[in-house]
XYZ file of C-alpha atoms in Angstrom:
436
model
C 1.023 48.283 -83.649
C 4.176 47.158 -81.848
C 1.954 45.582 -79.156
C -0.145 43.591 -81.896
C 2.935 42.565 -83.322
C 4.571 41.359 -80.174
C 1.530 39.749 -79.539
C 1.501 38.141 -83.011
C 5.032 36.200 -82.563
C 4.284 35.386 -78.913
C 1.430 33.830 -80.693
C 3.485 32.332 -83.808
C 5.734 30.987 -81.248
C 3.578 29.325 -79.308
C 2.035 27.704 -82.412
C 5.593 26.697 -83.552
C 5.864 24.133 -80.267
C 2.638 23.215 -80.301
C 3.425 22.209 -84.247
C 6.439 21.403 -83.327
C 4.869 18.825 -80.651
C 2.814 17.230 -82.681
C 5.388 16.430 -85.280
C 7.432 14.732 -82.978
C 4.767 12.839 -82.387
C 3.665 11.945 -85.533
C 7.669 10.892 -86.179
C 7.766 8.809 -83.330
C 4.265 6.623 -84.492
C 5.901 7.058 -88.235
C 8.869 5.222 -86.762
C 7.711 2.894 -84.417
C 6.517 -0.075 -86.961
C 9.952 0.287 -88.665
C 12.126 -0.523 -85.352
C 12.046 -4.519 -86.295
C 14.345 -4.156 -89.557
C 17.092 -1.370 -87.396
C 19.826 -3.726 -87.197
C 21.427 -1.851 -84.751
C 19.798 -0.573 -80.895
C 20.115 2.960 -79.717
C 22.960 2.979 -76.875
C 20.369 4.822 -74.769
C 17.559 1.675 -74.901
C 18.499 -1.640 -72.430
C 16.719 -4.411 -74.196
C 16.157 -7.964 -72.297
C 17.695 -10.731 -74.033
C 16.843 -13.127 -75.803
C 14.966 -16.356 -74.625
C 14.841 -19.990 -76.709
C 11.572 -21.042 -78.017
C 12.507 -24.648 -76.429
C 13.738 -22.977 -72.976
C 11.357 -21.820 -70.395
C 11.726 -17.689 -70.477
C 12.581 -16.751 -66.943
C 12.819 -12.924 -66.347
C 16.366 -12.484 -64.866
C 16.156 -8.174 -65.229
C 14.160 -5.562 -64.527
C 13.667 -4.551 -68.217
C 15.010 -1.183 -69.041
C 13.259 1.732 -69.911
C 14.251 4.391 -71.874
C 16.335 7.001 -70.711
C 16.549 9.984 -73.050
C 12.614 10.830 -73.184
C 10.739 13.770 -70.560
C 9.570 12.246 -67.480
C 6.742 14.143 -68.525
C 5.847 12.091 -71.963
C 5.459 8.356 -71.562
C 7.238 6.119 -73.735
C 5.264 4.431 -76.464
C 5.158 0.730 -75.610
C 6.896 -1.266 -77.876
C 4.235 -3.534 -80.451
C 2.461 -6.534 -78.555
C 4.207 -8.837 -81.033
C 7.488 -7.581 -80.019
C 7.270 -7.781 -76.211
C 9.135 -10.131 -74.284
C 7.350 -13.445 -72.563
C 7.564 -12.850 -68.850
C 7.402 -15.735 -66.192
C 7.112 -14.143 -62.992
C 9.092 -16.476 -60.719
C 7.950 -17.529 -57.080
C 9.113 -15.033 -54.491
C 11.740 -16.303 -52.233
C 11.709 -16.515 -48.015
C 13.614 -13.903 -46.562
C 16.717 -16.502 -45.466
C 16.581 -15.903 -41.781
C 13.125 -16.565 -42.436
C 13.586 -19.972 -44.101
C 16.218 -20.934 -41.758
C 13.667 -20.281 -38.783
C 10.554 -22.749 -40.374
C 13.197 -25.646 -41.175
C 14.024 -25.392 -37.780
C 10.228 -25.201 -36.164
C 9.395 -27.939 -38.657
C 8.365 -31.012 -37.383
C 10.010 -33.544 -39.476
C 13.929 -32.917 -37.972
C 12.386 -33.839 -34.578
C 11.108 -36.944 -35.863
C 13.961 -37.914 -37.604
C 16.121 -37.130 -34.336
C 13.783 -39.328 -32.144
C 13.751 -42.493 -34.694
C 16.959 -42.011 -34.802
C 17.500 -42.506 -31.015
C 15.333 -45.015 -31.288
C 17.638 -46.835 -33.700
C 20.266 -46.231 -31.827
C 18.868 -47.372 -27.985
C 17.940 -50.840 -29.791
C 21.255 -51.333 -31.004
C 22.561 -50.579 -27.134
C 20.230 -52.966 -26.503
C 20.573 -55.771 -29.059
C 24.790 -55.527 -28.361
C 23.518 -55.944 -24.443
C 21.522 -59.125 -25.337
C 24.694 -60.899 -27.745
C 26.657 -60.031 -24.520
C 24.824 -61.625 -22.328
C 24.463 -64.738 -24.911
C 28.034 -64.842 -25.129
C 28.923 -64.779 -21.815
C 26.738 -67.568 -21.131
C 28.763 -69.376 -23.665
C 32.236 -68.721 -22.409
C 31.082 -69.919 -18.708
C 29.416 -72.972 -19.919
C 32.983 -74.152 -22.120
C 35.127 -72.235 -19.659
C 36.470 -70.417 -22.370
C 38.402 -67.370 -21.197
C 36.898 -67.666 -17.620
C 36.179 -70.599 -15.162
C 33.650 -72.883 -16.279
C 30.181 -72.509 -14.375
C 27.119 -74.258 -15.858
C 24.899 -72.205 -13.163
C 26.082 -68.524 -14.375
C 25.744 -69.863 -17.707
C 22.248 -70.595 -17.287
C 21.601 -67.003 -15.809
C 22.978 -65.261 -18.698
C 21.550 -67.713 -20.779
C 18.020 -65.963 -18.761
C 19.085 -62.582 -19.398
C 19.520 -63.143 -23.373
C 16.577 -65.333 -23.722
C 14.195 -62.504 -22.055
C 14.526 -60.590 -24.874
C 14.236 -63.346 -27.112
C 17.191 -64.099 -27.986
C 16.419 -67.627 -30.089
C 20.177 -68.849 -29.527
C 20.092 -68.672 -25.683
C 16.481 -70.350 -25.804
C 17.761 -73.739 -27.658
C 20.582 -73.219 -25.178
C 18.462 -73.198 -22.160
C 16.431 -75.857 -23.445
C 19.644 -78.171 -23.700
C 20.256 -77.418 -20.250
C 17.601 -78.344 -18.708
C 17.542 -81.399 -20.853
C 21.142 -82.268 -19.419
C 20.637 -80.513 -15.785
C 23.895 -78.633 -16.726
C 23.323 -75.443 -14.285
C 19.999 -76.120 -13.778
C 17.445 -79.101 -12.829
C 16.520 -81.708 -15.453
C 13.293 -81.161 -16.723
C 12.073 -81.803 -20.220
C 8.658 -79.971 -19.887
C 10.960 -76.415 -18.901
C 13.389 -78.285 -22.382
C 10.525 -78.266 -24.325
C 8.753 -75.463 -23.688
C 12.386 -73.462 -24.460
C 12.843 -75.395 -27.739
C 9.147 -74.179 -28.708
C 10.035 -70.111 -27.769
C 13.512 -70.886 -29.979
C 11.659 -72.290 -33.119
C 8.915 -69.719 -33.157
C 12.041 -67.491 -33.073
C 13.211 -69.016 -36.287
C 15.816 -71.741 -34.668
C 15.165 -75.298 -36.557
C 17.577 -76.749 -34.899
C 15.213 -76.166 -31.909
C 12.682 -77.776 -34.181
C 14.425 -81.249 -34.683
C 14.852 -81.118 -31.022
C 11.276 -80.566 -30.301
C 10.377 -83.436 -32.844
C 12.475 -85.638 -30.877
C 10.729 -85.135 -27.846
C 7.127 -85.545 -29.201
C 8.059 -89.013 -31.229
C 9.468 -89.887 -27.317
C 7.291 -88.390 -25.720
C 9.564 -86.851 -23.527
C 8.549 -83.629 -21.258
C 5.098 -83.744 -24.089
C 2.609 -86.061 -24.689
C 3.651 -88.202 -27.516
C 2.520 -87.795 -30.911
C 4.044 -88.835 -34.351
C 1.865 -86.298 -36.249
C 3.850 -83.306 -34.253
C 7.116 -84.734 -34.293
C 6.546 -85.439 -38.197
C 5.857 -81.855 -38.582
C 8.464 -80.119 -36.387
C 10.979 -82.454 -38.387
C 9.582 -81.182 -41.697
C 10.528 -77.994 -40.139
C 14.012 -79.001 -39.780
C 14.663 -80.775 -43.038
C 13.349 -78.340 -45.224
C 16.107 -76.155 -43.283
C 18.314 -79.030 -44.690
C 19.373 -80.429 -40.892
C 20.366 -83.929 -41.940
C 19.523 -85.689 -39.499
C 15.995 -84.143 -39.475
C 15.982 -85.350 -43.405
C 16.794 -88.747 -42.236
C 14.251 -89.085 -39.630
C 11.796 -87.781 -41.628
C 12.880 -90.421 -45.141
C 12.656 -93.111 -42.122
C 9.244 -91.664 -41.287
C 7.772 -92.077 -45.091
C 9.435 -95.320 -45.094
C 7.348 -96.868 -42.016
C 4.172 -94.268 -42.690
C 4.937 -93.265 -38.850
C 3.665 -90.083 -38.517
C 2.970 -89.565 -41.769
C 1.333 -91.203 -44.537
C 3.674 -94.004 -46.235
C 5.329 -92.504 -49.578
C 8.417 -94.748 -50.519
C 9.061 -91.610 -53.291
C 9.354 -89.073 -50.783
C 11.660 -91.855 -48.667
C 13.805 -92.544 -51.639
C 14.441 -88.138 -52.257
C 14.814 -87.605 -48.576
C 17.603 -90.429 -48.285
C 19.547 -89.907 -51.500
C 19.761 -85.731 -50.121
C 21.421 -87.039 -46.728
C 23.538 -89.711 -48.680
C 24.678 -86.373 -51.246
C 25.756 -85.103 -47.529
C 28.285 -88.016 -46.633
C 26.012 -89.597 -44.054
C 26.193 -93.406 -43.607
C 22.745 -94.498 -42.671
C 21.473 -92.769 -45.520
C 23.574 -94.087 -48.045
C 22.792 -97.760 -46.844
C 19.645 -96.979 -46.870
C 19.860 -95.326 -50.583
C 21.872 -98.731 -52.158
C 19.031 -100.756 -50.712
C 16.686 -98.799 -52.384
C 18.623 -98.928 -56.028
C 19.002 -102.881 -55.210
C 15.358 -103.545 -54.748
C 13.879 -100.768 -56.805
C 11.933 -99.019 -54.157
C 10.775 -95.494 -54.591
C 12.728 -95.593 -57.822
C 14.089 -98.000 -60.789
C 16.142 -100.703 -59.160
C 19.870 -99.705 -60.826
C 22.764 -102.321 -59.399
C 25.085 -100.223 -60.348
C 24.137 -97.189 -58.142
C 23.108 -99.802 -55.318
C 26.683 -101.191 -55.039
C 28.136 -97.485 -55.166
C 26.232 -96.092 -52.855
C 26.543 -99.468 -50.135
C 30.573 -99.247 -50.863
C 30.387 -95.992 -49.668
C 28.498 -96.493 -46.475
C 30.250 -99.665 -45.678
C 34.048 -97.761 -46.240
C 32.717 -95.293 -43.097
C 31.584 -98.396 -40.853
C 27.969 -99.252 -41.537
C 26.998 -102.592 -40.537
C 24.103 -102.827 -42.823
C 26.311 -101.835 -45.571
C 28.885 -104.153 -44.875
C 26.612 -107.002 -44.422
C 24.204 -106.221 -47.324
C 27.737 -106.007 -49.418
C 28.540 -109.563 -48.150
C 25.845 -110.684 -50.088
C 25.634 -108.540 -52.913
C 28.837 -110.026 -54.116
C 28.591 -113.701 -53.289
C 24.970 -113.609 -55.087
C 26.339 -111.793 -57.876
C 24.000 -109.119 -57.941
C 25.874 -106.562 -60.043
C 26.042 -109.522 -62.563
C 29.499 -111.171 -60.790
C 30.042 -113.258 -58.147
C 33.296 -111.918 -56.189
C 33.860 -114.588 -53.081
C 36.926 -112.393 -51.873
C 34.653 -109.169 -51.273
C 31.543 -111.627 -49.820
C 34.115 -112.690 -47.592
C 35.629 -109.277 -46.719
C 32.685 -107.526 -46.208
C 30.472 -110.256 -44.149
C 33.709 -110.482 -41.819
C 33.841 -106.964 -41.003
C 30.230 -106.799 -40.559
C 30.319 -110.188 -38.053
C 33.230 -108.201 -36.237
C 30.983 -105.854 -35.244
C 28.674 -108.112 -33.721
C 26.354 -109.128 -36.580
C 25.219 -112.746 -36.120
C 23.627 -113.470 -39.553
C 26.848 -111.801 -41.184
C 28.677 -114.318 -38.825
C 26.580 -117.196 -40.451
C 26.960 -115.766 -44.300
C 30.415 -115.139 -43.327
C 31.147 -118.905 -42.381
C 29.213 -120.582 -45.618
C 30.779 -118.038 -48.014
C 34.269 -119.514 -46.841
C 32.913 -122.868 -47.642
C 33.148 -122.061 -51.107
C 36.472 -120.525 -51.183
C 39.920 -121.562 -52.614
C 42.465 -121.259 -50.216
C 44.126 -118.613 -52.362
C 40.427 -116.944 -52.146
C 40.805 -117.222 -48.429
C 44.196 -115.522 -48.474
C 43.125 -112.731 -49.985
C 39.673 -112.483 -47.959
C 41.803 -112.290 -44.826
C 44.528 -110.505 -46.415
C 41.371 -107.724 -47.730
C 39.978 -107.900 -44.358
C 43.176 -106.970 -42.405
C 44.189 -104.415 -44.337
C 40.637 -102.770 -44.342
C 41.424 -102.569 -40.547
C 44.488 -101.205 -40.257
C 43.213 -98.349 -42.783
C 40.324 -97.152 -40.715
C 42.491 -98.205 -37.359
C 44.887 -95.656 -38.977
C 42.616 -92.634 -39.905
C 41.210 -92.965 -36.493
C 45.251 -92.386 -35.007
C 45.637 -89.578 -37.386
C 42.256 -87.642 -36.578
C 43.328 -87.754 -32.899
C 40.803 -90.513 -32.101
C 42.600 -93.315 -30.638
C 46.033 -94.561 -30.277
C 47.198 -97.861 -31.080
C 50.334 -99.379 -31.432
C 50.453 -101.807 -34.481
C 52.599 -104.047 -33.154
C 49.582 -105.245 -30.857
C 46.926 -105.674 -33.579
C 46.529 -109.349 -33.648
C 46.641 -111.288 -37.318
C 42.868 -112.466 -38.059
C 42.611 -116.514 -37.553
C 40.200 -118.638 -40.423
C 38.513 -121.236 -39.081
C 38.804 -124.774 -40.719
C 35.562 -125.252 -43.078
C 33.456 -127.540 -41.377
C 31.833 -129.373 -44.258
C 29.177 -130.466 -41.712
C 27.482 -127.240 -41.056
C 24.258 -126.512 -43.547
C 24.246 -123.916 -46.186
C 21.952 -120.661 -46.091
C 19.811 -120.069 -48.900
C 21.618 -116.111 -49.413
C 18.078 -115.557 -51.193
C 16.450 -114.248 -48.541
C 19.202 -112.491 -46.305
C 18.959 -109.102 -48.085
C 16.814 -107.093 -45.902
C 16.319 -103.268 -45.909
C 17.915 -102.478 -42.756
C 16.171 -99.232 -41.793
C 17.150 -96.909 -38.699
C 13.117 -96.369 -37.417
C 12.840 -92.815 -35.944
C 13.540 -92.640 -32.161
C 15.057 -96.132 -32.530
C 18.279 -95.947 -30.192
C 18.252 -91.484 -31.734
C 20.665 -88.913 -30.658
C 19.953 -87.647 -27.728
C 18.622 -84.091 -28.835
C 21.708 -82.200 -26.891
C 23.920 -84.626 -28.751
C 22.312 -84.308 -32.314
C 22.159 -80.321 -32.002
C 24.651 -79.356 -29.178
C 25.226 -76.161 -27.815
C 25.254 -73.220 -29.927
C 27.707 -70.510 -29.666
């Protein structure tokens, strides 16, 4: 009896845990649906935080598992709805690891050998300007004794590598046989390497010697286009040549248009020719309205820096009246000047204009005249120039009128003085000289 009733509470017992068991089960899947609304977290239970709908979830932590259940009873997992979005980020090298492929990678070596690259044609770019340089200083002398022949090798060394600069340079010496022999095939064939290396001066040069035919065969058509070359790279006297060129149809087909822009651009630049040439053009209306006004601007200007053309066209400008007055004194001024400098029909116009003078007109023609003169006599003294001593100049003598000499009809003296292209030019070492 006492064994059947040991055996009956081992028995009870037994069935106590197992019921026992299986409430605590039935509590935990009683409770689990519930867990949302706990406003508070059991101490024991790491939860992972919380992640914005607008942020990407990244998992920072290993999320935490519960710590007060058996090892032998898995934890329920928590509800799908409940369970936190997990982005499983890339695994990262091992940083010896990392630090060993950016160094086996190939782009660092590139990098290293452009770099030398860069840096051995700067060496040798600096080498070239040296070499140019020194060519320079021994052609002016300047810091060491002059020496046209060492000038010309450096000038070598520099234009090997093709160094534009010491190309023109060469070419100007062989044009001048300064360190070298004269020849203006070798001139011409250095002025060609210096232009295809972007030089225009090099290009008015080589236009030069193909309207002269110098060291080339001649040919208008070339130098036309070598000295569109250089205007368009607004070298004035290349704009000039080529306005002179349109002018005559030389070259290029005749457009007085084209003349009258070219001119008026070189005239904007302060150059005589080009503004005689420009208040011819406004007096006679070619390649534009004819516009007195601008005509006797533009002459005054040319004629104030010593063109005889201005000076003479001036002469009779005012003693026909052109601009709408007749102005004797001026005629007389200007014609004067222009026979000074060795102007035979200014000489003539000079001489009949005085015919019709007062004698207080003649006073202040010669009066007008002298002081004109001494003016440019004294910019030339103050620019260095020349030297004078103006107790030398000698007062200007008027001849007596001579009533029997025959009067000019001034109608027809009022030519367009042009300056033809290759007529009496710059030399091409003159017109572009060395370049330093």
């Amino acid at each position: 009896m006492l064994c059947d009733c040991g055996k009956f509470v081992k028995v009870v017992s037994i069935s106590c845990v197992a019921a026992g068991l299986v409430s605590f089960g039935c509590e935990k899947k009683q409770e689990a649906p519930a867990a949302p609304q706990q406003k508070e977290v059991p101490a024991v239970v790491e939860t992972a935080p919380a992640v914005s709908a607008q942020e990407p979830k990244v998992l920072e932590t290993t999320p935490a598992v519960q710590t007060n259940v058996s090892a032998e009873i898995p934890a329920e997992p928590a509800p799908a709805e409940e369970k936190p979005e997990v982005i499983e980020a890339t695994p990262l090298l091992p940083r010896e690891l990392a630090v060993d492929l950016a160094e086996t990678s190939p782009e660092p070596a590139k990098q290293e050998a452009e770099t030398k690259e860069l840096a051995q044609k700067a060496t040798e770019q600096a080498q070239v300007e040296e070499w140019f340089l020194q060519g320079v200083n021994y052609y002016s002398g300047k810091g060491v004794e002059k020496d046209r022949a060492k000038a010309v090798e450096y000038f070598q060394k520099a234009a090997e590598k093709g160094h534009a600069q010491a190309l023109f340079n060469l070419g100007v010496c062989s044009v001048l046989g300064a360190g070298c022999d004269r020849d203006m095939a070798k001139a011409v064939e250095y002025f060609k390497k210096s232009a295809d290396g972007g030089n225009m001066e090099a290009a008015f040069n080589l236009a030069i010697h193909y309207g002269k035919g110098e060291g080339v065969e001649k040919d208008m058509a070339k130098s036309a286009e070598y000295m569109r070359m250089a205007a368009d790279a607004d070298i004035p006297e290349a704009a000039y040549h080529l306005a002179v060129m349109y002018a005559t149809g030389d070259g290029v087909e005749r457009n007085e248009s084209e003349s009258f822009k070219l001119f008026k651009k070189v005239a904007e630049w302060g150059y005589p020719n080009a503004q005689a040439n420009l208040g011819t053009y406004y007096l006679k209306g070619i390649g534009t309205d004819a516009n007195p006004a601008e005509a006797e601007k533009w002459l005054l200007k040319a004629a104030e820096q010593g063109s005889v053309s201005a000076q003479f066209n001036l002469g009779v400008f005012y003693a026909k009246g052109a601009g709408g007055t007749t102005n004797l004194v001026e005629a007389y001024k200007w014609s004067s000047l222009a026979a000074e400098r060795g102007d035979l029909q200014a000489e003539s116009n000079r001489d009949i204009i005085l015919g019709d003078m007062t004698p207080k007109q003649i006073a202040e023609g010669v009066r007008a005249v002298s002081d004109f003169t001494f003016k440019k006599f004294k910019e030339l003294r103050d620019e260095g120039i020349i030297e004078i001593n103006p107790d030398a100049l000698q007062p200007l003598s008027v001849e007596a009128e001579d009533k029997t000499k025959e009067k000019v009809d001034l109608k027809n003296i009022l030519p367009t003085e042009f300056h033809p292209v290759l007529e009496n030019p710059l030399e091409p070492q003159k017109a572009r000289d060395m370049q330093d």
